[in-house]
Amino acid sequence: MNARMFVLALLVCAPSVQAGGFDPKCVAANATSVLHVDMAGVGRSTFLRALHASGQHVENEFDVGSMSKEFGIDFFSDLFSITVYATGARGESSVTVVAGNEQLASAWARRAKGQAPSRKVAGRDTIPLKRGSDTPLVALLPASPGSPRIAVIARDEAALQSALHVIDGEAPTLADAPRATVPPATSSNKGPRIVQPISARPADGSLVFAASALGAPCGLQMTPFLERGLSLLCEFADLDSANKDVVALTAHTLEFDLGEVGTDLVVRLAIDTASTSDVRKLEDVLRGAMAKSAAVKDVPDAALRLKRLFDAIRFESRAARLMATFRYGASQLVTDIDFIEESRGIRPGR
């Protein structure tokens, strides 16, 4: 179990928004994937405080500190949420919607100062944002009483215009799209399923939410989001190449939700497949990974902690969908993972 990578993946994978909540009206109906991070919630979460207390500042892995200095904003207090969605068969066009306080508008104004006159896209002023070899465009939406400030970032003028049409209600959104239902499946039904809009929504208390649309039926290539999500799952479970192939061939969609209920961390994972037999294959692979990790000879206390972690995982299957839920005390999770890794020599003791 590569717990260190898992902890990193949990926290940072980045109109009518309430305190960082997900707004489907900001996402195009044809999105192939969506990632939403409740920055305000993460900043005040028990889990992040526990990580910091153990000396793990995971945000440093993503250069949050230098970006905060560059833009003059605090990512966990000035930003309420970050929503990223992709469109296109290979997710080639991505849009980022950032909600925050007035510091977001101030940062936009500072970047615009001294630059050439901005181009207007869908009636909004825009500025280029130089990031490495890319230069995406940023538009700041006008202030609206009682609502957060919203900035929209896209790779080019056409993508930004499409994104602004979505927010303006001039193009279909996920809020308009009909909720998808998982069609009945049998062990022999491996036929193609109708591609449907993303129907998943964050659970109560969600901090990080991600979902993909149907990505691998009928021999179609996976979207980069689904491919990366399954890769992280395989890396976390420490799967060998044969079991990685099982995951890649059977998983058609991926939903992930990490949140807190009280002081408990709750992780939900759902994977759609083509058949009930594929669900069984996936569950066997994941249970096998747990058994492999449990078979490592640990000191008694580490073995007991690992057993508690695995006992907190619940599997459930419904038609052609596999669901896994993990609920554990957030602070205790960090303590137990630290102890297990130190006892196995993965991480030096403090």
PDB file of N, CA and C in Angstrom, residues 16-85:
ATOM      1  N   SER A  16     -23.687  31.089  -8.094  1.00  0.00           N
ATOM      2  CA  SER A  16     -24.498  30.326  -7.152  1.00  0.00           C
ATOM      3  C   SER A  16     -23.683  29.249  -6.478  1.00  0.00           C
ATOM      4  N   VAL A  17     -22.467  29.574  -6.111  1.00  0.00           N
ATOM      5  CA  VAL A  17     -21.628  28.640  -5.381  1.00  0.00           C
ATOM      6  C   VAL A  17     -21.748  28.988  -3.906  1.00  0.00           C
ATOM      7  N   GLN A  18     -22.023  28.029  -3.047  1.00  0.00           N
ATOM      8  CA  GLN A  18     -22.114  28.343  -1.641  1.00  0.00           C
ATOM      9  C   GLN A  18     -20.939  27.715  -0.910  1.00  0.00           C
ATOM     10  N   ALA A  19     -20.053  28.578  -0.450  1.00  0.00           N
ATOM     11  CA  ALA A  19     -18.891  28.182   0.356  1.00  0.00           C
ATOM     12  C   ALA A  19     -18.132  27.030  -0.256  1.00  0.00           C
ATOM     13  N   GLY A  20     -17.859  27.131  -1.536  1.00  0.00           N
ATOM     14  CA  GLY A  20     -17.037  26.104  -2.166  1.00  0.00           C
ATOM     15  C   GLY A  20     -17.815  24.948  -2.748  1.00  0.00           C
ATOM     16  N   GLY A  21     -19.153  25.010  -2.714  1.00  0.00           N
ATOM     17  CA  GLY A  21     -19.957  23.915  -3.226  1.00  0.00           C
ATOM     18  C   GLY A  21     -19.887  23.788  -4.739  1.00  0.00           C
ATOM     19  N   PHE A  22     -20.200  22.588  -5.227  1.00  0.00           N
ATOM     20  CA  PHE A  22     -20.161  22.297  -6.657  1.00  0.00           C
ATOM     21  C   PHE A  22     -21.408  22.844  -7.326  1.00  0.00           C
ATOM     22  N   ASP A  23     -21.227  23.538  -8.446  1.00  0.00           N
ATOM     23  CA  ASP A  23     -22.346  24.081  -9.207  1.00  0.00           C
ATOM     24  C   ASP A  23     -22.349  23.475 -10.607  1.00  0.00           C
ATOM     25  N   PRO A  24     -23.264  22.542 -10.890  1.00  0.00           N
ATOM     26  CA  PRO A  24     -23.287  21.909 -12.222  1.00  0.00           C
ATOM     27  C   PRO A  24     -23.622  22.877 -13.337  1.00  0.00           C
ATOM     28  N   LYS A  25     -24.158  24.063 -13.006  1.00  0.00           N
ATOM     29  CA  LYS A  25     -24.476  25.041 -14.047  1.00  0.00           C
ATOM     30  C   LYS A  25     -23.213  25.685 -14.619  1.00  0.00           C
ATOM     31  N   CYS A  26     -22.068  25.444 -13.991  1.00  0.00           N
ATOM     32  CA  CYS A  26     -20.798  25.972 -14.501  1.00  0.00           C
ATOM     33  C   CYS A  26     -20.088  24.992 -15.421  1.00  0.00           C
ATOM     34  N   VAL A  27     -20.653  23.801 -15.581  1.00  0.00           N
ATOM     35  CA  VAL A  27     -19.976  22.724 -16.325  1.00  0.00           C
ATOM     36  C   VAL A  27     -20.778  22.369 -17.571  1.00  0.00           C
ATOM     37  N   ALA A  28     -20.092  22.265 -18.695  1.00  0.00           N
ATOM     38  CA  ALA A  28     -20.757  21.929 -19.960  1.00  0.00           C
ATOM     39  C   ALA A  28     -21.368  20.531 -19.898  1.00  0.00           C
ATOM     40  N   ALA A  29     -22.513  20.377 -20.532  1.00  0.00           N
ATOM     41  CA  ALA A  29     -23.219  19.088 -20.515  1.00  0.00           C
ATOM     42  C   ALA A  29     -22.406  17.987 -21.169  1.00  0.00           C
ATOM     43  N   ASN A  30     -21.530  18.364 -22.116  1.00  0.00           N
ATOM     44  CA  ASN A  30     -20.746  17.344 -22.825  1.00  0.00           C
ATOM     45  C   ASN A  30     -19.377  17.114 -22.177  1.00  0.00           C
ATOM     46  N   ALA A  31     -19.219  17.508 -20.927  1.00  0.00           N
ATOM     47  CA  ALA A  31     -17.944  17.283 -20.242  1.00  0.00           C
ATOM     48  C   ALA A  31     -17.651  15.792 -20.133  1.00  0.00           C
ATOM     49  N   THR A  32     -16.414  15.406 -20.448  1.00  0.00           N
ATOM     50  CA  THR A  32     -16.010  14.005 -20.309  1.00  0.00           C
ATOM     51  C   THR A  32     -15.457  13.717 -18.926  1.00  0.00           C
ATOM     52  N   SER A  33     -15.090  14.763 -18.186  1.00  0.00           N
ATOM     53  CA  SER A  33     -14.626  14.586 -16.815  1.00  0.00           C
ATOM     54  C   SER A  33     -14.798  15.894 -16.069  1.00  0.00           C
ATOM     55  N   VAL A  34     -14.896  15.794 -14.752  1.00  0.00           N
ATOM     56  CA  VAL A  34     -14.991  16.978 -13.910  1.00  0.00           C
ATOM     57  C   VAL A  34     -14.259  16.714 -12.608  1.00  0.00           C
ATOM     58  N   LEU A  35     -13.550  17.718 -12.135  1.00  0.00           N
ATOM     59  CA  LEU A  35     -12.864  17.674 -10.844  1.00  0.00           C
ATOM     60  C   LEU A  35     -13.253  18.924 -10.079  1.00  0.00           C
ATOM     61  N   HIS A  36     -13.705  18.748  -8.851  1.00  0.00           N
ATOM     62  CA  HIS A  36     -14.093  19.896  -8.021  1.00  0.00           C
ATOM     63  C   HIS A  36     -13.397  19.792  -6.671  1.00  0.00           C
ATOM     64  N   VAL A  37     -12.735  20.882  -6.280  1.00  0.00           N
ATOM     65  CA  VAL A  37     -12.069  20.949  -4.979  1.00  0.00           C
ATOM     66  C   VAL A  37     -12.680  22.091  -4.185  1.00  0.00           C
ATOM     67  N   ASP A  38     -13.236  21.762  -3.030  1.00  0.00           N
ATOM     68  CA  ASP A  38     -13.754  22.773  -2.115  1.00  0.00           C
ATOM     69  C   ASP A  38     -12.566  23.300  -1.320  1.00  0.00           C
ATOM     70  N   MET A  39     -11.937  24.364  -1.831  1.00  0.00           N
ATOM     71  CA  MET A  39     -10.717  24.881  -1.221  1.00  0.00           C
ATOM     72  C   MET A  39     -10.961  25.370   0.208  1.00  0.00           C
ATOM     73  N   ALA A  40     -12.092  26.036   0.424  1.00  0.00           N
ATOM     74  CA  ALA A  40     -12.406  26.521   1.764  1.00  0.00           C
ATOM     75  C   ALA A  40     -12.562  25.347   2.724  1.00  0.00           C
ATOM     76  N   GLY A  41     -13.228  24.286   2.258  1.00  0.00           N
ATOM     77  CA  GLY A  41     -13.418  23.109   3.102  1.00  0.00           C
ATOM     78  C   GLY A  41     -12.117  22.389   3.399  1.00  0.00           C
ATOM     79  N   VAL A  42     -11.285  22.249   2.382  1.00  0.00           N
ATOM     80  CA  VAL A  42      -9.984  21.601   2.586  1.00  0.00           C
ATOM     81  C   VAL A  42      -9.163  22.383   3.597  1.00  0.00           C
ATOM     82  N   GLY A  43      -9.186  23.717   3.476  1.00  0.00           N
ATOM     83  CA  GLY A  43      -8.377  24.544   4.356  1.00  0.00           C
ATOM     84  C   GLY A  43      -8.734  24.413   5.815  1.00  0.00           C
ATOM     85  N   ARG A  44     -10.002  24.138   6.110  1.00  0.00           N
ATOM     86  CA  ARG A  44     -10.404  24.015   7.509  1.00  0.00           C
ATOM     87  C   ARG A  44     -10.640  22.555   7.931  1.00  0.00           C
ATOM     88  N   SER A  45     -10.268  21.611   7.079  1.00  0.00           N
ATOM     89  CA  SER A  45     -10.554  20.203   7.359  1.00  0.00           C
ATOM     90  C   SER A  45      -9.678  19.631   8.466  1.00  0.00           C
ATOM     91  N   THR A  46     -10.225  18.679   9.178  1.00  0.00           N
ATOM     92  CA  THR A  46      -9.477  17.950  10.209  1.00  0.00           C
ATOM     93  C   THR A  46      -8.316  17.203   9.582  1.00  0.00           C
ATOM     94  N   PHE A  47      -8.533  16.676   8.389  1.00  0.00           N
ATOM     95  CA  PHE A  47      -7.510  15.884   7.708  1.00  0.00           C
ATOM     96  C   PHE A  47      -6.280  16.725   7.397  1.00  0.00           C
ATOM     97  N   LEU A  48      -6.480  17.932   6.839  1.00  0.00           N
ATOM     98  CA  LEU A  48      -5.335  18.776   6.511  1.00  0.00           C
ATOM     99  C   LEU A  48      -4.597  19.206   7.782  1.00  0.00           C
ATOM    100  N   ARG A  49      -5.340  19.535   8.818  1.00  0.00           N
ATOM    101  CA  ARG A  49      -4.693  19.910  10.078  1.00  0.00           C
ATOM    102  C   ARG A  49      -3.862  18.758  10.625  1.00  0.00           C
ATOM    103  N   ALA A  50      -4.389  17.537  10.509  1.00  0.00           N
ATOM    104  CA  ALA A  50      -3.654  16.371  10.994  1.00  0.00           C
ATOM    105  C   ALA A  50      -2.387  16.139  10.172  1.00  0.00           C
ATOM    106  N   LEU A  51      -2.475  16.326   8.871  1.00  0.00           N
ATOM    107  CA  LEU A  51      -1.291  16.187   8.022  1.00  0.00           C
ATOM    108  C   LEU A  51      -0.244  17.219   8.398  1.00  0.00           C
ATOM    109  N   HIS A  52      -0.661  18.463   8.587  1.00  0.00           N
ATOM    110  CA  HIS A  52       0.280  19.518   8.970  1.00  0.00           C
ATOM    111  C   HIS A  52       0.916  19.207  10.321  1.00  0.00           C
ATOM    112  N   ALA A  53       0.120  18.701  11.261  1.00  0.00           N
ATOM    113  CA  ALA A  53       0.638  18.387  12.593  1.00  0.00           C
ATOM    114  C   ALA A  53       1.697  17.282  12.540  1.00  0.00           C
ATOM    115  N   SER A  54       1.591  16.406  11.533  1.00  0.00           N
ATOM    116  CA  SER A  54       2.571  15.322  11.402  1.00  0.00           C
ATOM    117  C   SER A  54       3.749  15.723  10.516  1.00  0.00           C
ATOM    118  N   GLY A  55       3.776  17.002  10.118  1.00  0.00           N
ATOM    119  CA  GLY A  55       4.888  17.500   9.304  1.00  0.00           C
ATOM    120  C   GLY A  55       4.720  17.299   7.819  1.00  0.00           C
ATOM    121  N   GLN A  56       3.505  16.979   7.362  1.00  0.00           N
ATOM    122  CA  GLN A  56       3.259  16.726   5.942  1.00  0.00           C
ATOM    123  C   GLN A  56       2.478  17.884   5.333  1.00  0.00           C
ATOM    124  N   HIS A  57       3.182  18.752   4.638  1.00  0.00           N
ATOM    125  CA  HIS A  57       2.539  19.881   3.961  1.00  0.00           C
ATOM    126  C   HIS A  57       2.373  19.500   2.493  1.00  0.00           C
ATOM    127  N   VAL A  58       1.318  18.751   2.225  1.00  0.00           N
ATOM    128  CA  VAL A  58       1.134  18.174   0.891  1.00  0.00           C
ATOM    129  C   VAL A  58       0.988  19.239  -0.181  1.00  0.00           C
ATOM    130  N   GLU A  59       0.510  20.430   0.196  1.00  0.00           N
ATOM    131  CA  GLU A  59       0.340  21.478  -0.807  1.00  0.00           C
ATOM    132  C   GLU A  59       1.667  21.905  -1.419  1.00  0.00           C
ATOM    133  N   ASN A  60       2.774  21.678  -0.687  1.00  0.00           N
ATOM    134  CA  ASN A  60       4.092  22.038  -1.229  1.00  0.00           C
ATOM    135  C   ASN A  60       4.457  21.195  -2.441  1.00  0.00           C
ATOM    136  N   GLU A  61       3.863  19.993  -2.529  1.00  0.00           N
ATOM    137  CA  GLU A  61       4.128  19.126  -3.677  1.00  0.00           C
ATOM    138  C   GLU A  61       3.579  19.725  -4.967  1.00  0.00           C
ATOM    139  N   PHE A  62       2.675  20.684  -4.839  1.00  0.00           N
ATOM    140  CA  PHE A  62       2.024  21.257  -6.007  1.00  0.00           C
ATOM    141  C   PHE A  62       2.328  22.743  -6.140  1.00  0.00           C
ATOM    142  N   ASP A  63       3.378  23.182  -5.461  1.00  0.00           N
ATOM    143  CA  ASP A  63       3.887  24.545  -5.633  1.00  0.00           C
ATOM    144  C   ASP A  63       2.850  25.603  -5.265  1.00  0.00           C
ATOM    145  N   VAL A  64       1.997  25.268  -4.311  1.00  0.00           N
ATOM    146  CA  VAL A  64       0.955  26.208  -3.910  1.00  0.00           C
ATOM    147  C   VAL A  64       1.558  27.479  -3.318  1.00  0.00           C
ATOM    148  N   GLY A  65       2.645  27.328  -2.541  1.00  0.00           N
ATOM    149  CA  GLY A  65       3.264  28.488  -1.905  1.00  0.00           C
ATOM    150  C   GLY A  65       3.733  29.532  -2.900  1.00  0.00           C
ATOM    151  N   SER A  66       4.449  29.089  -3.929  1.00  0.00           N
ATOM    152  CA  SER A  66       4.965  30.046  -4.909  1.00  0.00           C
ATOM    153  C   SER A  66       3.835  30.668  -5.726  1.00  0.00           C
ATOM    154  N   MET A  67       2.776  29.887  -6.005  1.00  0.00           N
ATOM    155  CA  MET A  67       1.643  30.449  -6.746  1.00  0.00           C
ATOM    156  C   MET A  67       0.896  31.465  -5.895  1.00  0.00           C
ATOM    157  N   SER A  68       0.833  31.219  -4.589  1.00  0.00           N
ATOM    158  CA  SER A  68       0.190  32.188  -3.700  1.00  0.00           C
ATOM    159  C   SER A  68       0.932  33.513  -3.724  1.00  0.00           C
ATOM    160  N   LYS A  69       2.280  33.430  -3.711  1.00  0.00           N
ATOM    161  CA  LYS A  69       3.081  34.651  -3.761  1.00  0.00           C
ATOM    162  C   LYS A  69       2.931  35.357  -5.111  1.00  0.00           C
ATOM    163  N   GLU A  70       2.920  34.552  -6.170  1.00  0.00           N
ATOM    164  CA  GLU A  70       2.827  35.138  -7.515  1.00  0.00           C
ATOM    165  C   GLU A  70       1.525  35.899  -7.713  1.00  0.00           C
ATOM    166  N   PHE A  71       0.424  35.333  -7.226  1.00  0.00           N
ATOM    167  CA  PHE A  71      -0.882  35.951  -7.459  1.00  0.00           C
ATOM    168  C   PHE A  71      -1.370  36.796  -6.289  1.00  0.00           C
ATOM    169  N   GLY A  72      -0.677  36.720  -5.151  1.00  0.00           N
ATOM    170  CA  GLY A  72      -1.083  37.521  -3.998  1.00  0.00           C
ATOM    171  C   GLY A  72      -2.367  37.057  -3.357  1.00  0.00           C
ATOM    172  N   ILE A  73      -2.617  35.747  -3.390  1.00  0.00           N
ATOM    173  CA  ILE A  73      -3.830  35.209  -2.770  1.00  0.00           C
ATOM    174  C   ILE A  73      -3.473  34.001  -1.914  1.00  0.00           C
ATOM    175  N   ASP A  74      -4.300  33.753  -0.918  1.00  0.00           N
ATOM    176  CA  ASP A  74      -4.160  32.566  -0.085  1.00  0.00           C
ATOM    177  C   ASP A  74      -5.118  31.512  -0.631  1.00  0.00           C
ATOM    178  N   PHE A  75      -4.566  30.400  -1.087  1.00  0.00           N
ATOM    179  CA  PHE A  75      -5.390  29.408  -1.780  1.00  0.00           C
ATOM    180  C   PHE A  75      -6.492  28.833  -0.898  1.00  0.00           C
ATOM    181  N   PHE A  76      -6.258  28.775   0.424  1.00  0.00           N
ATOM    182  CA  PHE A  76      -7.238  28.137   1.292  1.00  0.00           C
ATOM    183  C   PHE A  76      -8.184  29.112   1.984  1.00  0.00           C
ATOM    184  N   SER A  77      -7.937  30.418   1.861  1.00  0.00           N
ATOM    185  CA  SER A  77      -8.866  31.381   2.463  1.00  0.00           C
ATOM    186  C   SER A  77      -9.476  32.317   1.432  1.00  0.00           C
ATOM    187  N   ASP A  78      -8.721  32.679   0.394  1.00  0.00           N
ATOM    188  CA  ASP A  78      -9.245  33.585  -0.638  1.00  0.00           C
ATOM    189  C   ASP A  78      -9.999  32.844  -1.733  1.00  0.00           C
ATOM    190  N   LEU A  79      -9.677  31.570  -1.928  1.00  0.00           N
ATOM    191  CA  LEU A  79     -10.385  30.773  -2.937  1.00  0.00           C
ATOM    192  C   LEU A  79     -11.415  29.893  -2.261  1.00  0.00           C
ATOM    193  N   PHE A  80     -12.619  29.886  -2.803  1.00  0.00           N
ATOM    194  CA  PHE A  80     -13.676  29.038  -2.270  1.00  0.00           C
ATOM    195  C   PHE A  80     -13.683  27.665  -2.928  1.00  0.00           C
ATOM    196  N   SER A  81     -13.499  27.653  -4.242  1.00  0.00           N
ATOM    197  CA  SER A  81     -13.527  26.368  -4.941  1.00  0.00           C
ATOM    198  C   SER A  81     -12.811  26.473  -6.276  1.00  0.00           C
ATOM    199  N   ILE A  82     -12.385  25.321  -6.781  1.00  0.00           N
ATOM    200  CA  ILE A  82     -11.807  25.203  -8.114  1.00  0.00           C
ATOM    201  C   ILE A  82     -12.505  24.040  -8.812  1.00  0.00           C
ATOM    202  N   THR A  83     -13.082  24.315  -9.977  1.00  0.00           N
ATOM    203  CA  THR A  83     -13.740  23.276 -10.763  1.00  0.00           C
ATOM    204  C   THR A  83     -13.058  23.195 -12.120  1.00  0.00           C
ATOM    205  N   VAL A  84     -12.635  22.012 -12.491  1.00  0.00           N
ATOM    206  CA  VAL A  84     -11.976  21.795 -13.780  1.00  0.00           C
ATOM    207  C   VAL A  84     -12.773  20.747 -14.543  1.00  0.00           C
ATOM    208  N   TYR A  85     -13.133  21.061 -15.783  1.00  0.00           N
ATOM    209  CA  TYR A  85     -13.799  20.040 -16.587  1.00  0.00           C
ATOM    210  C   TYR A  85     -13.173  19.995 -17.979  1.00  0.00           C
TER     211      TYR A  85
END
